[in-house]
Structures are given as C-alpha cells and as structure tokens.
PDB file of C-alpha atoms in Angstrom:
ATOM      1  CA  ASP A 131    -136.817-222.874 -49.379  1.00 51.00           C
ATOM      2  CA  THR A 132    -137.927-226.440 -50.630  1.00 65.00           C
ATOM      3  CA  GLY A 133    -139.435-227.376 -47.399  1.00 91.00           C
ATOM      4  CA  VAL A 134    -143.328-227.094 -46.191  1.00 95.00           C
ATOM      5  CA  SER A 135    -144.724-223.562 -45.983  1.00 95.00           C
ATOM      6  CA  GLN A 136    -147.293-222.308 -44.009  1.00 97.00           C
ATOM      7  CA  ASP A 137    -149.147-219.166 -44.331  1.00 97.00           C
ATOM      8  CA  PRO A 138    -149.738-217.163 -41.975  1.00 96.00           C
ATOM      9  CA  ARG A 139    -147.368-217.844 -39.131  1.00 95.00           C
ATOM     10  CA  HIS A 140    -149.928-216.215 -36.839  1.00 96.00           C
ATOM     11  CA  LYS A 141    -153.519-215.167 -37.047  1.00 97.00           C
ATOM     12  CA  ILE A 142    -155.628-213.584 -34.317  1.00 97.00           C
ATOM     13  CA  THR A 143    -159.598-213.443 -34.719  1.00 97.00           C
ATOM     14  CA  LYS A 144    -162.333-212.749 -32.831  1.00 97.00           C
ATOM     15  CA  ARG A 145    -164.810-215.428 -31.769  1.00 97.00           C
ATOM     16  CA  GLY A 146    -167.385-216.135 -34.623  1.00 97.00           C
ATOM     17  CA  GLN A 147    -165.218-215.107 -37.571  1.00 97.00           C
ATOM     18  CA  ASN A 148    -163.910-217.348 -40.268  1.00 98.00           C
ATOM     19  CA  VAL A 149    -160.241-218.012 -41.116  1.00 98.00           C
ATOM     20  CA  THR A 150    -158.456-219.988 -43.506  1.00 98.00           C
ATOM     21  CA  PHE A 151    -154.725-221.303 -43.606  1.00 97.00           C
ATOM     22  CA  ARG A 152    -152.583-222.333 -46.529  1.00 97.00           C
ATOM     23  CA  CYS A 153    -150.220-224.880 -47.123  1.00 97.00           C
ATOM     24  CA  ASP A 154    -147.629-225.476 -49.936  1.00 97.00           C
ATOM     25  CA  PRO A 155    -145.997-228.738 -49.475  1.00 96.00           C
ATOM     26  CA  ILE A 156    -142.690-230.094 -50.786  1.00 94.00           C
ATOM     27  CA  SER A 157    -143.291-230.433 -54.450  1.00 90.00           C
ATOM     28  CA  GLU A 158    -142.976-233.941 -55.283  1.00 87.00           C
ATOM     29  CA  HIS A 159    -144.883-235.142 -52.188  1.00 91.00           C
ATOM     30  CA  ASN A 160    -148.280-236.581 -52.886  1.00 89.00           C
ATOM     31  CA  ARG A 161    -149.349-236.975 -49.505  1.00 92.00           C
ATOM     32  CA  LEU A 162    -150.452-233.753 -47.248  1.00 95.00           C
ATOM     33  CA  TYR A 163    -151.470-233.913 -43.581  1.00 95.00           C
ATOM     34  CA  TRP A 164    -153.115-231.270 -41.262  1.00 96.00           C
ATOM     35  CA  TYR A 165    -152.332-231.725 -37.389  1.00 95.00           C
ATOM     36  CA  ARG A 166    -153.346-229.698 -34.697  1.00 96.00           C
ATOM     37  CA  GLN A 167    -151.512-229.024 -31.416  1.00 95.00           C
ATOM     38  CA  THR A 168    -152.244-227.416 -28.059  1.00 94.00           C
ATOM     39  CA  LEU A 169    -149.818-226.236 -25.484  1.00 90.00           C
ATOM     40  CA  GLY A 170    -148.128-229.354 -23.590  1.00 89.00           C
ATOM     41  CA  GLN A 171    -149.592-231.536 -26.158  1.00 92.00           C
ATOM     42  CA  GLY A 172    -148.326-233.765 -29.206  1.00 93.00           C
ATOM     43  CA  PRO A 173    -149.861-233.164 -32.390  1.00 94.00           C
ATOM     44  CA  GLU A 174    -153.082-234.620 -33.043  1.00 93.00           C
ATOM     45  CA  PHE A 175    -154.131-235.728 -36.550  1.00 91.00           C
ATOM     46  CA  LEU A 176    -156.879-233.742 -38.468  1.00 93.00           C
ATOM     47  CA  THR A 177    -157.035-234.949 -42.135  1.00 94.00           C
ATOM     48  CA  TYR A 178    -155.074-236.160 -44.707  1.00 92.00           C
ATOM     49  CA  PHE A 179    -154.936-236.103 -48.711  1.00 93.00           C
ATOM     50  CA  GLN A 180    -153.631-238.435 -51.154  1.00 91.00           C
ATOM     51  CA  ASN A 181    -153.000-236.308 -54.291  1.00 90.00           C
ATOM     52  CA  GLU A 182    -156.333-234.392 -54.425  1.00 90.00           C
ATOM     53  CA  ALA A 183    -158.401-236.953 -52.675  1.00 91.00           C
ATOM     54  CA  GLN A 184    -159.306-236.504 -49.009  1.00 91.00           C
ATOM     55  CA  LEU A 185    -159.008-239.799 -47.753  1.00 90.00           C
ATOM     56  CA  GLU A 186    -159.310-239.635 -44.069  1.00 87.00           C
ATOM     57  CA  LYS A 187    -160.846-237.444 -41.206  1.00 88.00           C
ATOM     58  CA  SER A 188    -160.746-237.454 -37.535  1.00 88.00           C
ATOM     59  CA  ARG A 189    -163.420-237.315 -35.392  1.00 84.00           C
ATOM     60  CA  LEU A 190    -161.716-233.759 -34.097  1.00 81.00           C
ATOM     61  CA  LEU A 191    -162.541-232.225 -37.466  1.00 85.00           C
ATOM     62  CA  SER A 192    -166.068-231.004 -36.682  1.00 88.00           C
ATOM     63  CA  ASP A 193    -168.247-229.788 -39.487  1.00 92.00           C
ATOM     64  CA  ARG A 194    -167.047-226.079 -38.934  1.00 95.00           C
ATOM     65  CA  PHE A 195    -163.718-227.643 -40.486  1.00 96.00           C
ATOM     66  CA  SER A 196    -163.183-228.072 -44.003  1.00 95.00           C
ATOM     67  CA  ALA A 197    -159.958-228.833 -46.075  1.00 96.00           C
ATOM     68  CA  GLU A 198    -159.206-228.928 -49.520  1.00 95.00           C
ATOM     69  CA  ARG A 199    -156.366-229.746 -51.945  1.00 95.00           C
ATOM     70  CA  PRO A 200    -157.772-228.737 -55.336  1.00 89.00           C
ATOM     71  CA  LYS A 201    -155.035-229.754 -57.627  1.00 85.00           C
ATOM     72  CA  GLY A 202    -153.290-231.805 -55.636  1.00 83.00           C
ATOM     73  CA  SER A 203    -150.390-229.529 -54.747  1.00 90.00           C
ATOM     74  CA  PHE A 204    -151.435-226.849 -52.213  1.00 95.00           C
ATOM     75  CA  SER A 205    -153.974-226.965 -49.485  1.00 97.00           C
ATOM     76  CA  THR A 206    -156.179-224.777 -47.271  1.00 97.00           C
ATOM     77  CA  LEU A 207    -157.750-225.412 -44.008  1.00 97.00           C
ATOM     78  CA  GLU A 208    -160.783-223.342 -43.207  1.00 97.00           C
ATOM     79  CA  ILE A 209    -162.555-222.978 -39.882  1.00 97.00           C
ATOM     80  CA  GLN A 210    -166.039-221.437 -39.418  1.00 97.00           C
ATOM     81  CA  ARG A 211    -167.730-219.438 -36.869  1.00 97.00           C
ATOM     82  CA  THR A 212    -164.595-219.986 -35.040  1.00 97.00           C
ATOM     83  CA  GLU A 213    -164.469-220.927 -31.132  1.00 96.00           C
ATOM     84  CA  GLN A 214    -162.022-220.059 -28.205  1.00 96.00           C
ATOM     85  CA  GLY A 215    -161.467-223.959 -27.964  1.00 95.00           C
ATOM     86  CA  ASP A 216    -159.822-223.646 -31.794  1.00 96.00           C
ATOM     87  CA  SER A 217    -157.036-221.792 -30.327  1.00 97.00           C
ATOM     88  CA  ALA A 218    -154.028-224.080 -31.220  1.00 96.00           C
ATOM     89  CA  MET A 219    -150.929-224.602 -33.611  1.00 96.00           C
ATOM     90  CA  TYR A 220    -152.006-225.810 -36.923  1.00 97.00           C
ATOM     91  CA  LEU A 221    -149.449-227.880 -38.738  1.00 96.00           C
ATOM     92  CA  CYS A 222    -149.130-229.225 -42.175  1.00 96.00           C
ATOM     93  CA  ALA A 223    -146.977-231.927 -43.194  1.00 95.00           C
ATOM     94  CA  SER A 224    -146.101-233.563 -46.637  1.00 93.00           C
ATOM     95  CA  SER A 225    -144.618-236.883 -47.438  1.00 90.00           C
ATOM     96  CA  LEU A 226    -143.638-239.148 -50.237  1.00 83.00           C
ATOM     97  CA  VAL A 227    -145.037-242.384 -49.997  1.00 77.00           C
ATOM     98  CA  THR A 228    -142.744-245.467 -51.110  1.00 74.00           C
ATOM     99  CA  GLY A 229    -144.111-248.891 -50.531  1.00 71.00           C
ATOM    100  CA  SER A 230    -145.685-249.128 -47.079  1.00 64.00           C
ATOM    101  CA  ASN A 231    -143.205-246.567 -45.279  1.00 70.00           C
ATOM    102  CA  GLU A 232    -143.214-243.013 -45.062  1.00 77.00           C
ATOM    103  CA  LYS A 233    -141.792-240.206 -43.586  1.00 81.00           C
ATOM    104  CA  LEU A 234    -143.373-236.992 -42.860  1.00 86.00           C
ATOM    105  CA  PHE A 235    -141.910-233.476 -43.275  1.00 90.00           C
ATOM    106  CA  PHE A 236    -143.635-230.703 -41.227  1.00 92.00           C
ATOM    107  CA  GLY A 237    -144.216-226.882 -41.783  1.00 94.00           C
ATOM    108  CA  SER A 238    -143.775-223.946 -39.083  1.00 93.00           C
ATOM    109  CA  GLY A 239    -147.237-224.204 -38.610  1.00 95.00           C
ATOM    110  CA  THR A 240    -150.132-221.351 -38.039  1.00 96.00           C
ATOM    111  CA  GLN A 241    -150.492-220.335 -34.520  1.00 96.00           C
ATOM    112  CA  LEU A 242    -154.380-219.432 -34.046  1.00 97.00           C
ATOM    113  CA  SER A 243    -155.712-217.449 -31.281  1.00 97.00           C
ATOM    114  CA  VAL A 244    -159.316-216.995 -30.737  1.00 97.00           C
ATOM    115  CA  LEU A 245    -160.372-213.997 -28.698  1.00 96.00           C
TER     116      LEU A 245
ATOM    117  CA  LYS B  51    -155.383-247.817 -30.879  1.00 84.00           C
ATOM    118  CA  GLN B  52    -151.953-246.843 -30.422  1.00 89.00           C
ATOM    119  CA  GLU B  53    -150.751-244.641 -27.784  1.00 93.00           C
ATOM    120  CA  VAL B  54    -147.531-243.270 -27.147  1.00 96.00           C
ATOM    121  CA  THR B  55    -145.872-242.027 -23.454  1.00 97.00           C
ATOM    122  CA  GLN B  56    -142.901-239.931 -23.162  1.00 97.00           C
ATOM    123  CA  ILE B  57    -140.862-239.914 -20.018  1.00 94.00           C
ATOM    124  CA  PRO B  58    -139.738-237.393 -18.572  1.00 93.00           C
ATOM    125  CA  ALA B  59    -142.225-234.481 -19.353  1.00 95.00           C
ATOM    126  CA  ALA B  60    -139.281-232.255 -18.497  1.00 96.00           C
ATOM    127  CA  LEU B  61    -135.680-232.400 -17.817  1.00 96.00           C
ATOM    128  CA  SER B  62    -133.143-229.756 -16.997  1.00 97.00           C
ATOM    129  CA  VAL B  63    -129.496-230.643 -17.126  1.00 96.00           C
ATOM    130  CA  PRO B  64    -126.109-228.981 -17.184  1.00 97.00           C
ATOM    131  CA  GLU B  65    -124.044-228.316 -20.414  1.00 97.00           C
ATOM    132  CA  GLY B  66    -121.980-231.352 -21.255  1.00 97.00           C
ATOM    133  CA  GLU B  67    -123.922-233.799 -19.742  1.00 96.00           C
ATOM    134  CA  ASN B  68    -125.072-237.011 -21.784  1.00 97.00           C
ATOM    135  CA  LEU B  69    -128.855-237.633 -21.382  1.00 95.00           C
ATOM    136  CA  VAL B  70    -131.527-240.070 -22.329  1.00 96.00           C
ATOM    137  CA  LEU B  71    -135.179-239.528 -23.568  1.00 97.00           C
ATOM    138  CA  ASN B  72    -137.646-242.107 -23.303  1.00 97.00           C
ATOM    139  CA  CYS B  73    -140.669-243.263 -25.538  1.00 97.00           C
ATOM    140  CA  SER B  74    -142.613-246.186 -25.159  1.00 97.00           C
ATOM    141  CA  PHE B  75    -145.750-247.315 -27.483  1.00 96.00           C
ATOM    142  CA  THR B  76    -148.212-249.893 -26.841  1.00 94.00           C
ATOM    143  CA  ASP B  77    -148.586-251.265 -30.197  1.00 89.00           C
ATOM    144  CA  SER B  78    -145.616-253.079 -31.708  1.00 88.00           C
ATOM    145  CA  ALA B  79    -146.908-253.171 -35.004  1.00 89.00           C
ATOM    146  CA  ILE B  80    -145.120-250.081 -36.312  1.00 89.00           C
ATOM    147  CA  TYR B  81    -143.222-249.464 -39.600  1.00 87.00           C
ATOM    148  CA  ASN B  82    -141.073-246.715 -38.267  1.00 90.00           C
ATOM    149  CA  LEU B  83    -140.623-244.470 -35.076  1.00 93.00           C
ATOM    150  CA  GLN B  84    -139.291-240.917 -35.779  1.00 94.00           C
ATOM    151  CA  TRP B  85    -138.123-238.417 -33.508  1.00 96.00           C
ATOM    152  CA  PHE B  86    -138.602-234.763 -33.710  1.00 95.00           C
ATOM    153  CA  ARG B  87    -137.577-231.455 -32.165  1.00 96.00           C
ATOM    154  CA  GLN B  88    -139.770-228.599 -31.547  1.00 95.00           C
ATOM    155  CA  ASP B  89    -138.628-225.169 -30.497  1.00 93.00           C
ATOM    156  CA  PRO B  90    -141.093-223.042 -28.867  1.00 89.00           C
ATOM    157  CA  GLY B  91    -143.932-221.504 -30.854  1.00 84.00           C
ATOM    158  CA  LYS B  92    -142.281-223.432 -34.156  1.00 86.00           C
ATOM    159  CA  GLY B  93    -143.060-226.366 -36.309  1.00 89.00           C
ATOM    160  CA  LEU B  94    -141.395-229.853 -35.869  1.00 92.00           C
ATOM    161  CA  THR B  95    -137.978-230.710 -37.033  1.00 91.00           C
ATOM    162  CA  SER B  96    -137.061-234.589 -37.838  1.00 89.00           C
ATOM    163  CA  LEU B  97    -134.381-235.601 -36.358  1.00 93.00           C
ATOM    164  CA  LEU B  98    -134.113-239.125 -36.974  1.00 93.00           C
ATOM    165  CA  LEU B  99    -136.020-242.079 -38.225  1.00 91.00           C
ATOM    166  CA  ILE B 100    -136.049-246.081 -37.359  1.00 93.00           C
ATOM    167  CA  GLN B 101    -137.304-248.364 -39.561  1.00 90.00           C
ATOM    168  CA  SER B 102    -139.058-251.298 -37.907  1.00 90.00           C
ATOM    169  CA  SER B 103    -136.328-253.477 -39.225  1.00 90.00           C
ATOM    170  CA  GLN B 104    -133.662-251.409 -37.747  1.00 92.00           C
ATOM    171  CA  ARG B 105    -132.210-251.186 -34.070  1.00 94.00           C
ATOM    172  CA  GLU B 106    -130.737-247.737 -34.097  1.00 94.00           C
ATOM    173  CA  GLN B 107    -129.974-244.616 -35.918  1.00 94.00           C
ATOM    174  CA  THR B 108    -127.387-242.216 -35.651  1.00 95.00           C
ATOM    175  CA  SER B 109    -126.674-238.547 -36.316  1.00 94.00           C
ATOM    176  CA  GLY B 110    -123.996-236.653 -35.037  1.00 96.00           C
ATOM    177  CA  ARG B 111    -124.399-236.118 -31.045  1.00 97.00           C
ATOM    178  CA  LEU B 112    -127.756-238.065 -31.485  1.00 97.00           C
ATOM    179  CA  ASN B 113    -128.266-241.634 -31.185  1.00 97.00           C
ATOM    180  CA  ALA B 114    -131.976-243.165 -31.564  1.00 97.00           C
ATOM    181  CA  SER B 115    -132.695-246.978 -30.129  1.00 97.00           C
ATOM    182  CA  LEU B 116    -135.795-249.103 -31.139  1.00 96.00           C
ATOM    183  CA  ASP B 117    -136.922-252.260 -29.446  1.00 95.00           C
ATOM    184  CA  LYS B 118    -140.139-253.225 -31.046  1.00 92.00           C
ATOM    185  CA  SER B 119    -140.672-256.177 -28.798  1.00 91.00           C
ATOM    186  CA  SER B 120    -140.630-254.135 -25.493  1.00 94.00           C
ATOM    187  CA  GLY B 121    -142.333-251.362 -27.440  1.00 95.00           C
ATOM    188  CA  ARG B 122    -139.579-248.744 -26.409  1.00 96.00           C
ATOM    189  CA  SER B 123    -137.095-246.266 -27.981  1.00 97.00           C
ATOM    190  CA  THR B 124    -134.972-244.019 -26.564  1.00 97.00           C
ATOM    191  CA  LEU B 125    -133.145-240.906 -27.927  1.00 97.00           C
ATOM    192  CA  TYR B 126    -129.263-240.425 -26.523  1.00 97.00           C
ATOM    193  CA  ILE B 127    -128.056-236.952 -26.544  1.00 97.00           C
ATOM    194  CA  ALA B 128    -124.239-236.530 -25.977  1.00 97.00           C
ATOM    195  CA  ALA B 129    -122.544-233.743 -24.596  1.00 97.00           C
ATOM    196  CA  SER B 130    -125.374-231.754 -24.251  1.00 97.00           C
ATOM    197  CA  GLN B 131    -125.447-227.915 -25.261  1.00 97.00           C
ATOM    198  CA  PRO B 132    -127.687-225.023 -24.899  1.00 97.00           C
ATOM    199  CA  GLY B 133    -128.716-224.970 -28.131  1.00 97.00           C
ATOM    200  CA  ASP B 134    -130.375-228.486 -27.824  1.00 97.00           C
ATOM    201  CA  SER B 135    -132.934-226.747 -25.434  1.00 97.00           C
ATOM    202  CA  ALA B 136    -136.219-227.682 -26.978  1.00 97.00           C
ATOM    203  CA  THR B 137    -139.128-230.125 -26.676  1.00 97.00           C
ATOM    204  CA  TYR B 138    -138.495-233.600 -28.045  1.00 98.00           C
ATOM    205  CA  LEU B 139    -141.340-235.698 -29.696  1.00 97.00           C
ATOM    206  CA  CYS B 140    -141.671-239.256 -30.674  1.00 97.00           C
ATOM    207  CA  ALA B 141    -144.103-240.503 -33.049  1.00 95.00           C
ATOM    208  CA  ALA B 142    -145.122-244.155 -34.187  1.00 93.00           C
ATOM    209  CA  TYR B 143    -146.135-244.574 -37.783  1.00 88.00           C
ATOM    210  CA  SER B 144    -148.533-247.494 -37.925  1.00 83.00           C
ATOM    211  CA  GLY B 145    -148.991-247.614 -41.418  1.00 74.00           C
ATOM    212  CA  TYR B 146    -152.115-246.285 -43.179  1.00 70.00           C
ATOM    213  CA  SER B 147    -151.296-242.589 -42.730  1.00 69.00           C
ATOM    214  CA  THR B 148    -151.133-243.187 -38.872  1.00 77.00           C
ATOM    215  CA  LEU B 149    -148.741-241.260 -37.148  1.00 87.00           C
ATOM    216  CA  THR B 150    -149.250-241.247 -33.302  1.00 92.00           C
ATOM    217  CA  PHE B 151    -147.188-238.732 -31.102  1.00 95.00           C
ATOM    218  CA  GLY B 152    -146.154-238.533 -27.747  1.00 96.00           C
ATOM    219  CA  LYS B 153    -146.696-235.381 -25.228  1.00 96.00           C
ATOM    220  CA  GLY B 154    -142.937-234.528 -25.749  1.00 96.00           C
ATOM    221  CA  THR B 155    -140.097-234.234 -23.225  1.00 97.00           C
ATOM    222  CA  MET B 156    -138.964-230.499 -22.643  1.00 97.00           C
ATOM    223  CA  LEU B 157    -135.228-230.337 -22.416  1.00 97.00           C
ATOM    224  CA  LEU B 158    -133.487-227.310 -20.835  1.00 97.00           C
ATOM    225  CA  VAL B 159    -129.725-227.208 -21.004  1.00 97.00           C
ATOM    226  CA  SER B 160    -128.087-224.501 -18.764  1.00 97.00           C
ATOM    227  CA  PRO B 161    -125.041-223.215 -19.690  1.00 94.00           C
TER     228      PRO B 161
END
C-alpha cells in the first residue's frame, strides 16, 4: 500500500494520559498535514510540515499538542494530559507541491476517545 | 477568512436517481476545489479536483463543476447506487497550505 498510513486506527485513553499518533506519508511527498475532525464537522487544520520544518500551527493546537517530523518522512502527533474535548478523528495528509498548486491525500485517521 | 458551506446537510434518495450536491465558498481567490468522500469512521478519499482555470471535471458517474465568480461548486452523481452512501465533503484550496472544508453532505441511497 503506497498511500498515507496512520497508526493506531483507534485509541481509547483515560483523561490525563498522554497519547501519540504516527503518520507515514506517501514517500515522495514533501508536505505533511495534521487535521482534526469531530462528529458532523469538516476536518480542521492543526499543523503542517514542509520536509522536516513545521511551518504553521493553528490556534486549535494548544500547548498540550506537539508534532514532529524528525527526518522529513514520518510524523508523530502527541497530546499530553488528554481531555475529553480531545476526542476526535485525527487525520494526516500528505502532498507533493508543484508550483502554487497542491492536492492532498489523506490517511484513514486515528479515532481518539478520551474517557 | 475562507468559509465553505455545503447544502443540503443530508440527502436521502432511492437508487437510480441523479442528484446534485452543492458547495459554496466566500473567497473566490482559490487555486483549486476538491471533492472528497468519507465513509463512517474512515478517512477521506479524493474524488475530483478542479483547478481554478477549469469549469468541470468528470470521473465515471461523477461530475464536478466550478464557478469561481459566484463562489459555487456542484457535484453531480448520476444513477446513484447504495454504495454511494457516504458523506461528501468539498474543500477550497487558497494557497499557502490553506485547505478549508465544508461540513459535508450525508448521502443515503436506498435500494
């Protein structure tokens, strides 16, 4: 499978615990995005990387959230001290930017439930 | 700030009907508009991408149109099938990594 892969598919955790998600983008893609989606809503932008550099972070990304892409390949998203409001689907996407245009390819997401 | 609205929020049709899903956006300065399909609890599958210079794109039974001047896009599904049941999302790409989604239209096609 040469698409975007995310791990785990589902995560159930207790409030206050830390969780980490992983995303493996399509291999030649230089941009990687994290989005969050709650029930009945469209995905909302969290952050993105150009190669290993984190270029933008949304105001949605509180200081409990941290994302890394250490070698410009896979990325991790960590949530510390989880809260019930963090329950959502976390989606990763990657793209290969050509000029000013861009098409994003999404993974299957990680569904987080905070009890 | 770009805002994307999708109408209707939900749609139920019998199998075989042709249908239209609507998407509107407030800022016409977009590079492209993309339609996605999302099955329950799953990620997004890209269906069609229309560049800002294009008027429409077709893939099989799907046809998407774009009218930048009016800030509208439509997704036409011909001869709908139960397997088309899913949520359909449109997203406007405004450059600088900004992809703004609508809330989606939940489609149910009954046999």
